[in-house]
Short mmCIF file of C-alpha atoms and ligand atoms in Angstrom, two decimals:
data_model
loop_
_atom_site.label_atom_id
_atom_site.label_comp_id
_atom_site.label_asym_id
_atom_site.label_seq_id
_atom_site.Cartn_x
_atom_site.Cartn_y
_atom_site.Cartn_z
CA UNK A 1 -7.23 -34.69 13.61
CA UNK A 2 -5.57 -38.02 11.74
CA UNK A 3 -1.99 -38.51 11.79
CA UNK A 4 -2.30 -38.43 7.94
CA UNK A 5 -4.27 -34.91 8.40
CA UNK A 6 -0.52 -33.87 9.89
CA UNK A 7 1.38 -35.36 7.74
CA UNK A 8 0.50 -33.48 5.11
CA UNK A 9 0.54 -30.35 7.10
CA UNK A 10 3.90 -30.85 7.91
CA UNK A 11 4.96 -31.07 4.23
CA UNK A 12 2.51 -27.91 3.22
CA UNK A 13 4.16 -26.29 5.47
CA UNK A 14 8.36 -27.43 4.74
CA UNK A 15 7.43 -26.23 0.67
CA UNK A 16 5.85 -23.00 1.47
CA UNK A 17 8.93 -22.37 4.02
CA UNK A 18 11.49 -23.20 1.11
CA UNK A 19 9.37 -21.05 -1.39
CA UNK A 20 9.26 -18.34 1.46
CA UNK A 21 12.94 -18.58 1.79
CA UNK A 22 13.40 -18.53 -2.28
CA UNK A 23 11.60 -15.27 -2.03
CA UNK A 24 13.25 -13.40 1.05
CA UNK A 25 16.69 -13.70 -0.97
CA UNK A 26 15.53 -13.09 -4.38
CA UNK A 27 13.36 -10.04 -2.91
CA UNK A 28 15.21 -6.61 -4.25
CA UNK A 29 17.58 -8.34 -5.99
CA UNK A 30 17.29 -8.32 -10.31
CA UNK A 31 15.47 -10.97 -11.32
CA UNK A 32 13.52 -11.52 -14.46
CA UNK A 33 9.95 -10.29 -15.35
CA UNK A 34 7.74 -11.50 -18.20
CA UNK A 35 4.39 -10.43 -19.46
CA UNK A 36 1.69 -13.56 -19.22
CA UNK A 37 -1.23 -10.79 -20.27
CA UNK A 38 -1.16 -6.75 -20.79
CA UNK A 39 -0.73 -6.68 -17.08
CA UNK A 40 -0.23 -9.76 -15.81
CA UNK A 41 3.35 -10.52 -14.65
CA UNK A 42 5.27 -13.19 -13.65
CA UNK A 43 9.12 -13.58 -12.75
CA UNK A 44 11.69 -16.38 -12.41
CA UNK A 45 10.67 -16.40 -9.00
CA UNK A 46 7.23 -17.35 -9.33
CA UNK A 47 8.52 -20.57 -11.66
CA UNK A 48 11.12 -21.35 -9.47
CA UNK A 49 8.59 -21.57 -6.33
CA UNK A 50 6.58 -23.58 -7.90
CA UNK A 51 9.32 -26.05 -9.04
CA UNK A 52 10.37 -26.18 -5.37
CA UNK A 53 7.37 -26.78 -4.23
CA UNK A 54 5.96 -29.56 -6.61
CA UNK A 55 9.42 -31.01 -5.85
CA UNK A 56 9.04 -31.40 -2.37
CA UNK A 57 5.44 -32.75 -2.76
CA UNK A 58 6.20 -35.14 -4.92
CA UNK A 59 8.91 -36.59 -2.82
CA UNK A 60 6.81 -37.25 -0.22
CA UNK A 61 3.05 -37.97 -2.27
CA UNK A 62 4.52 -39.13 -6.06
CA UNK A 63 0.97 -39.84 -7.09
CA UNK A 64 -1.13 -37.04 -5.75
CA UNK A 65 -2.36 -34.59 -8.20
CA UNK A 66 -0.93 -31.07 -8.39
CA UNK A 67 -2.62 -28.32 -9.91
CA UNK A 68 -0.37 -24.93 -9.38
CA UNK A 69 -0.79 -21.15 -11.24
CA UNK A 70 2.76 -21.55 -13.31
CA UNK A 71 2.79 -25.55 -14.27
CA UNK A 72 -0.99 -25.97 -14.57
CA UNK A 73 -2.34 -29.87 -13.69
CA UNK A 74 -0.04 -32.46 -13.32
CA UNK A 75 -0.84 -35.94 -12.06
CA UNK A 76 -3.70 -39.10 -12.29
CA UNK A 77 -6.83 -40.02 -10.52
CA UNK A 78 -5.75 -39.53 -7.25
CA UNK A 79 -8.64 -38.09 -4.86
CA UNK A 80 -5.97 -36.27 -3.02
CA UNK A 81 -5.29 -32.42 -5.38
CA UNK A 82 -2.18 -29.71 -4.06
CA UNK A 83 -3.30 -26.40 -5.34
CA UNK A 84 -0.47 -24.49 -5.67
CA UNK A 85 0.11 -20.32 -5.81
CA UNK A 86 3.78 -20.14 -5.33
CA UNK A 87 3.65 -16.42 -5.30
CA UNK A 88 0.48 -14.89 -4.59
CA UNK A 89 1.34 -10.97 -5.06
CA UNK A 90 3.58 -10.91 -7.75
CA UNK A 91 2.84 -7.27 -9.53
CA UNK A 92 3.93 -6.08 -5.53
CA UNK A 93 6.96 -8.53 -5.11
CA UNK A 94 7.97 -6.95 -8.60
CA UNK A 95 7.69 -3.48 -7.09
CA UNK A 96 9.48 -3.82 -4.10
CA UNK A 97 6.00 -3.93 -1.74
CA UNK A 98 6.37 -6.27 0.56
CA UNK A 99 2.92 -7.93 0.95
CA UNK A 100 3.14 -11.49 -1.22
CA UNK A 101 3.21 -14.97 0.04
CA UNK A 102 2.65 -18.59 -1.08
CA UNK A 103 -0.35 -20.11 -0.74
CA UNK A 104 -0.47 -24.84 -0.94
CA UNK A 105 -3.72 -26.22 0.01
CA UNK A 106 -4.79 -30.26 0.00
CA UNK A 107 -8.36 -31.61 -1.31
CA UNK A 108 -8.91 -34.88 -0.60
CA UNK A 109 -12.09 -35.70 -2.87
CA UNK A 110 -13.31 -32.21 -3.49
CA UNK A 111 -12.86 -30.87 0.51
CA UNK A 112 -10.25 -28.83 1.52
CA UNK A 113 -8.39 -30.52 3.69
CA UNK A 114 -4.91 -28.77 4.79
CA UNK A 115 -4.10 -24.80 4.24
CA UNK A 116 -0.64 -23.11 4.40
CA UNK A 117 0.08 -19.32 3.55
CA UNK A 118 3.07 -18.02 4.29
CA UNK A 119 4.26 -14.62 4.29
CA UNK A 120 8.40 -14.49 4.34
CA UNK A 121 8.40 -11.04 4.71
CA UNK A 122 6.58 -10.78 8.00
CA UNK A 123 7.34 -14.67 9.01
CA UNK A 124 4.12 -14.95 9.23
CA UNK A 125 2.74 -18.64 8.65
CA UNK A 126 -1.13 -19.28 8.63
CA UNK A 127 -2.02 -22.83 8.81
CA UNK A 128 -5.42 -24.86 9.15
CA UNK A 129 -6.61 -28.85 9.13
CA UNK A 130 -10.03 -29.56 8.86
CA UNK A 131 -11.67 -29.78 11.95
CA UNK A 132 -8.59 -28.65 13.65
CA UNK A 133 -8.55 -24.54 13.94
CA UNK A 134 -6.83 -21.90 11.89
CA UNK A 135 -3.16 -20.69 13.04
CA UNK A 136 -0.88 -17.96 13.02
CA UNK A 137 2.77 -18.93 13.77
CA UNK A 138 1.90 -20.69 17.10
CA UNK A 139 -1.43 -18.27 17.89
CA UNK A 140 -4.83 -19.79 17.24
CA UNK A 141 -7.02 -17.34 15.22
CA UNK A 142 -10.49 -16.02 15.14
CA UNK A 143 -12.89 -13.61 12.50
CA UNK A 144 -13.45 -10.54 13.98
CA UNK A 145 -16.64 -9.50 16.19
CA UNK A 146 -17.50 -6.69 13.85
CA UNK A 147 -21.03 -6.50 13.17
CA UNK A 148 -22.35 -3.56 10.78
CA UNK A 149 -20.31 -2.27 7.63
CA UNK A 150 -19.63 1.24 8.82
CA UNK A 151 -17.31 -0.38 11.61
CA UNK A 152 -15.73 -2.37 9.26
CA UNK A 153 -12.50 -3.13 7.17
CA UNK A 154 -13.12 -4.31 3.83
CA UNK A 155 -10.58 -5.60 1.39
CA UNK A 156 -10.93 -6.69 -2.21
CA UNK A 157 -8.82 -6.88 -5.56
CA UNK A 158 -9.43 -6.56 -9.41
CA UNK A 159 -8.27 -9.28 -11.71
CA UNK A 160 -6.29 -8.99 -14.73
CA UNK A 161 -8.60 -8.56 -17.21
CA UNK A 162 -10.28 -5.80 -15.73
CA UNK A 163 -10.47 -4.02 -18.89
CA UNK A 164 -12.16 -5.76 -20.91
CA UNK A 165 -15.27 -5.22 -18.60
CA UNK A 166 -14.65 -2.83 -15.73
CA UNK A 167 -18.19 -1.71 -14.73
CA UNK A 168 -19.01 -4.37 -12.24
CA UNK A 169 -15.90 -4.34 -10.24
CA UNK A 170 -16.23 -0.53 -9.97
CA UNK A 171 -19.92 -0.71 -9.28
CA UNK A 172 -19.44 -3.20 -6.51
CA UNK A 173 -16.44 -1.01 -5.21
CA UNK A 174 -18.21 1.94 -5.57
CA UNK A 175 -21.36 0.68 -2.72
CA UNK A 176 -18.86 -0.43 -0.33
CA UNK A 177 -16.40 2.10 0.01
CA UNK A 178 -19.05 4.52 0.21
CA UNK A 179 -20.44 2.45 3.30
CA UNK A 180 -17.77 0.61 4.79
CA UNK A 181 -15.10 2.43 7.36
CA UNK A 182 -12.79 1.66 4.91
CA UNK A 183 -11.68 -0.48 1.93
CA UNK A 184 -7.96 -1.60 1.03
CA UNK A 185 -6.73 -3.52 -1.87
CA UNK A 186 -3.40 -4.93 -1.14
CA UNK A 187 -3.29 -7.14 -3.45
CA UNK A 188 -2.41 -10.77 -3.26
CA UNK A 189 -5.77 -12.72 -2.53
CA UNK A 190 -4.17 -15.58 -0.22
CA UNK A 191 -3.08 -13.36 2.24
CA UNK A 192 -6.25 -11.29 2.06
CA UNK A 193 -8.28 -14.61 3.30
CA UNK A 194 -5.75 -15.51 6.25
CA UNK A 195 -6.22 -11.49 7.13
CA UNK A 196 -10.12 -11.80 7.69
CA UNK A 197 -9.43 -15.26 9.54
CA UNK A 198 -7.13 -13.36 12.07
CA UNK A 199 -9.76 -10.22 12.21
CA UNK A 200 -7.10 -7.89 10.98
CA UNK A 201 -9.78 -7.30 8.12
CA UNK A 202 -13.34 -8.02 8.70
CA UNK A 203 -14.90 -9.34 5.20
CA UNK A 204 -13.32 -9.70 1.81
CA UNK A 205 -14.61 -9.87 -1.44
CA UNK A 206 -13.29 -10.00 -5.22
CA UNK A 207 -14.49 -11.41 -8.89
CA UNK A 208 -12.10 -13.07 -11.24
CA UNK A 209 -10.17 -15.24 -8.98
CA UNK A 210 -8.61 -18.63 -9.70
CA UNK A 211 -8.81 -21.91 -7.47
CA UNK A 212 -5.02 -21.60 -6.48
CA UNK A 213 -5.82 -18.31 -4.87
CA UNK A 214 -8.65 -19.00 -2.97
CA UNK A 215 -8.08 -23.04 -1.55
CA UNK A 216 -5.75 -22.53 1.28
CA UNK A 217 -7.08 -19.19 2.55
CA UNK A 218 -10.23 -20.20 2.29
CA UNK A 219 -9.91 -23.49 4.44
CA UNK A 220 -7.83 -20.78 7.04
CA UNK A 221 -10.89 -18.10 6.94
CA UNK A 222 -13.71 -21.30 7.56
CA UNK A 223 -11.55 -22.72 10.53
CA UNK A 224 -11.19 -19.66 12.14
CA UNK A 225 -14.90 -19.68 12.16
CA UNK A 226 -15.45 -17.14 9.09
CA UNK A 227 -17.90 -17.86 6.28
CA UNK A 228 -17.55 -17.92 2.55
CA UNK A 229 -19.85 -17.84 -0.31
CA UNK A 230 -19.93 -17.30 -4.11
CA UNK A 231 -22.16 -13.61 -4.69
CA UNK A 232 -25.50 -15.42 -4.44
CA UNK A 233 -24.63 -17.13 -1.13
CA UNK A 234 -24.29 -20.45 -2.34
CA UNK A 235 -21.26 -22.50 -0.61
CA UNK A 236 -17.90 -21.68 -2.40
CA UNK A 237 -16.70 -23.59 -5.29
CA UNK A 238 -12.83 -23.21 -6.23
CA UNK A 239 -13.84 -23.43 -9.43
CA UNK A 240 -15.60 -20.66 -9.58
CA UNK A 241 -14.72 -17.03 -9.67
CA UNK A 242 -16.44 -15.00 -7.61
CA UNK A 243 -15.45 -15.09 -4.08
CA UNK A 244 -17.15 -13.63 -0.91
CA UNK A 245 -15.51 -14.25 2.55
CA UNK A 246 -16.57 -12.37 6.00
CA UNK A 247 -16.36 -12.97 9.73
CA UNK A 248 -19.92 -14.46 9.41
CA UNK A 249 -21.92 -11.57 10.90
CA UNK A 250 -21.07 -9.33 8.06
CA UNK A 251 -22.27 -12.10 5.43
CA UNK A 252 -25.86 -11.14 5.26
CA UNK A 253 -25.55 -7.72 4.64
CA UNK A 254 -22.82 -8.18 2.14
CA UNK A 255 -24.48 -10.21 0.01
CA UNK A 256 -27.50 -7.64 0.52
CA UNK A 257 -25.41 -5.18 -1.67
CA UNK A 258 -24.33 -7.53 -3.55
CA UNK A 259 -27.84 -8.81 -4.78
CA UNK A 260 -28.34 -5.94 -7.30
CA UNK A 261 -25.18 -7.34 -9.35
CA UNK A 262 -26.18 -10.03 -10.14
CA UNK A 263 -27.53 -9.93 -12.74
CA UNK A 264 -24.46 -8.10 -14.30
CA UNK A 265 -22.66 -11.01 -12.86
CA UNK A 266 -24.82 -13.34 -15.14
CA UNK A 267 -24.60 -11.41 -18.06
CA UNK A 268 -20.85 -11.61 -17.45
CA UNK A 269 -17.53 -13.65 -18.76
CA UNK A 270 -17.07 -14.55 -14.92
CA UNK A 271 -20.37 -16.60 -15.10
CA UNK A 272 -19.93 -20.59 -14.56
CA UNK A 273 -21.74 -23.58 -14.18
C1 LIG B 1 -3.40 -12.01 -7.93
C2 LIG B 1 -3.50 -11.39 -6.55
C3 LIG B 1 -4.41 -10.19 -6.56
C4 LIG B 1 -5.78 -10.52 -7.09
C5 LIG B 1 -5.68 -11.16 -8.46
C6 LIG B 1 -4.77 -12.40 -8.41
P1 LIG B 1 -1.06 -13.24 -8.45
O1 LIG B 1 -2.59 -13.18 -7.88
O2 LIG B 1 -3.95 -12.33 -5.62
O3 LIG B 1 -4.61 -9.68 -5.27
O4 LIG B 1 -6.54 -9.34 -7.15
O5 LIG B 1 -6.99 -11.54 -8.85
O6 LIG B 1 -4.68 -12.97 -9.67
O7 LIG B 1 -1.12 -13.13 -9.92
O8 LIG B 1 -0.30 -12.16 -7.79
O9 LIG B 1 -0.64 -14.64 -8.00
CA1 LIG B 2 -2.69 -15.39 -6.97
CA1 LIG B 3 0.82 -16.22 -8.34
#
């Protein structure tokens, strides 16, 4: 692991602290809410976040590239990309549920190089470098053993625009609850990945995400020696939007029940390149 690997670990991890501190005092107090879709929220929180974080980036990388959910892509040519969720969660942080956190991750050339998600409710800080492990506060981290879907925790989400084309979603839903132990949908998708890379669930699967929810986690899920895939097994682009992420032994099977999708999935608006 390269000093430089650290050093940009170390300021990952002082933005998502300040964000997670932002939050803790702002949670339950009145703070704004706005509509960005029919059910898509975002408050003064989320914006502020992100401000705080891109500030503290920038102070110590001015000419890395940021790309972040509330201030979209900032930034040159730099082969080193922040991709920023400053509040992954926010329909629950606007209810009062506490499971939210903020989510930085660093590619360096199209790898994922450093992940932080931080959860200021719980303190709970998951961290991973390349090569170097996944962490939880000062605990090293592993998938879980689990090896057959009726022993196993599932989780997944649903994406905004669920309406305009429900029928997948609810198809896919509809197979695993019916053979997993059990299925939960907590949703915010950052913390979702750091709880299959601590085994706490034991595969994890949703359609419709966005690159800032998926980089961090998903460099935190492969380092604590999970796998992830897009639906047809193929290795996961952040660009995409379909999302599959499991302790490894579960993979196979998953993408077993996933197979008669797909072509739903092709036919769909979540198709890309
Ligand atoms: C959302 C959450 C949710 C997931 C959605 C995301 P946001 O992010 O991660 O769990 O199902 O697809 O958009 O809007 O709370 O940052
Ligand atoms: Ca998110
Ligand atoms: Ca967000």
């Amino acid at each position: 692991m390269c000093n430089q690997a650290r050093r940009y670990l170390e300021v990952a991890r002082l933005a998502a602290l300040q964000a997670g501190e932002l939050i803790r005092r702002r949670a339950g107090t009145a703070f704004r809410v706005d509509l960005k879709g029919r059910i898509d929220l975002v408050t003064e929180v989320d914006t502020a976040c992100e401000e705080r974080i891109r500030r503290t980036l920038l102070e110590a990388f001015p000419d890395h590239r940021i790309l972040g959910e509330e201030g979209g892509q900032t930034g040159g040519s730099h082969p080193c990309r922040w991709l920023i969720d400053p509040l992954d969660g926010t329909t629950n942080f606007a209810q009062g549920y506490p499971f939210y956190a903020v989510s930085i991750g660093l590619e360096i050339a199209g790898e994922m190089v450093v992940g932080v998600v931080h959860d200021p409710t719980r303190q709970e800080t998951f961290q991973a470098i390349r090569g170097g492990g996944a962490w939880l506060n000062d605990q090293s981290i592993r998938v879980s053993p689990s090896q057959s879907l009726e022993e196993s925790l599932l989780v997944t989400g649903f994406p905004y625009d669920l309406r305009s084309g429900p029928e997948l979603h609810l198809d896919l839903f509809r197979d695993f609850v019916l053979e997993a132990r059990g299925v939960r949908r907590d949703g915010a998708a950052a913390l979702d990945l750091c709880y299959v890379a601590c085994g706490r669930f034991d595969a994890y699967w949703e359609l419709g995400l966005s690159p800032w929810d998926m980089a961090a986690g998903s460099l935190i899920v492969r380092e604590a020696g999970g796998e992830l895939s897009d639906f047809e097994g193929r290795p996961l682009r952040l660009e995409g939007r379909d999302l599959l992420a499991s302790n490894g032994r579960l993979h196979p099977v998953m993408l077993e029940r996933i197979r008669p999708h797909l072509p739903a999935l092709h036919a769909s608006r979540y198709r890309t390149g």
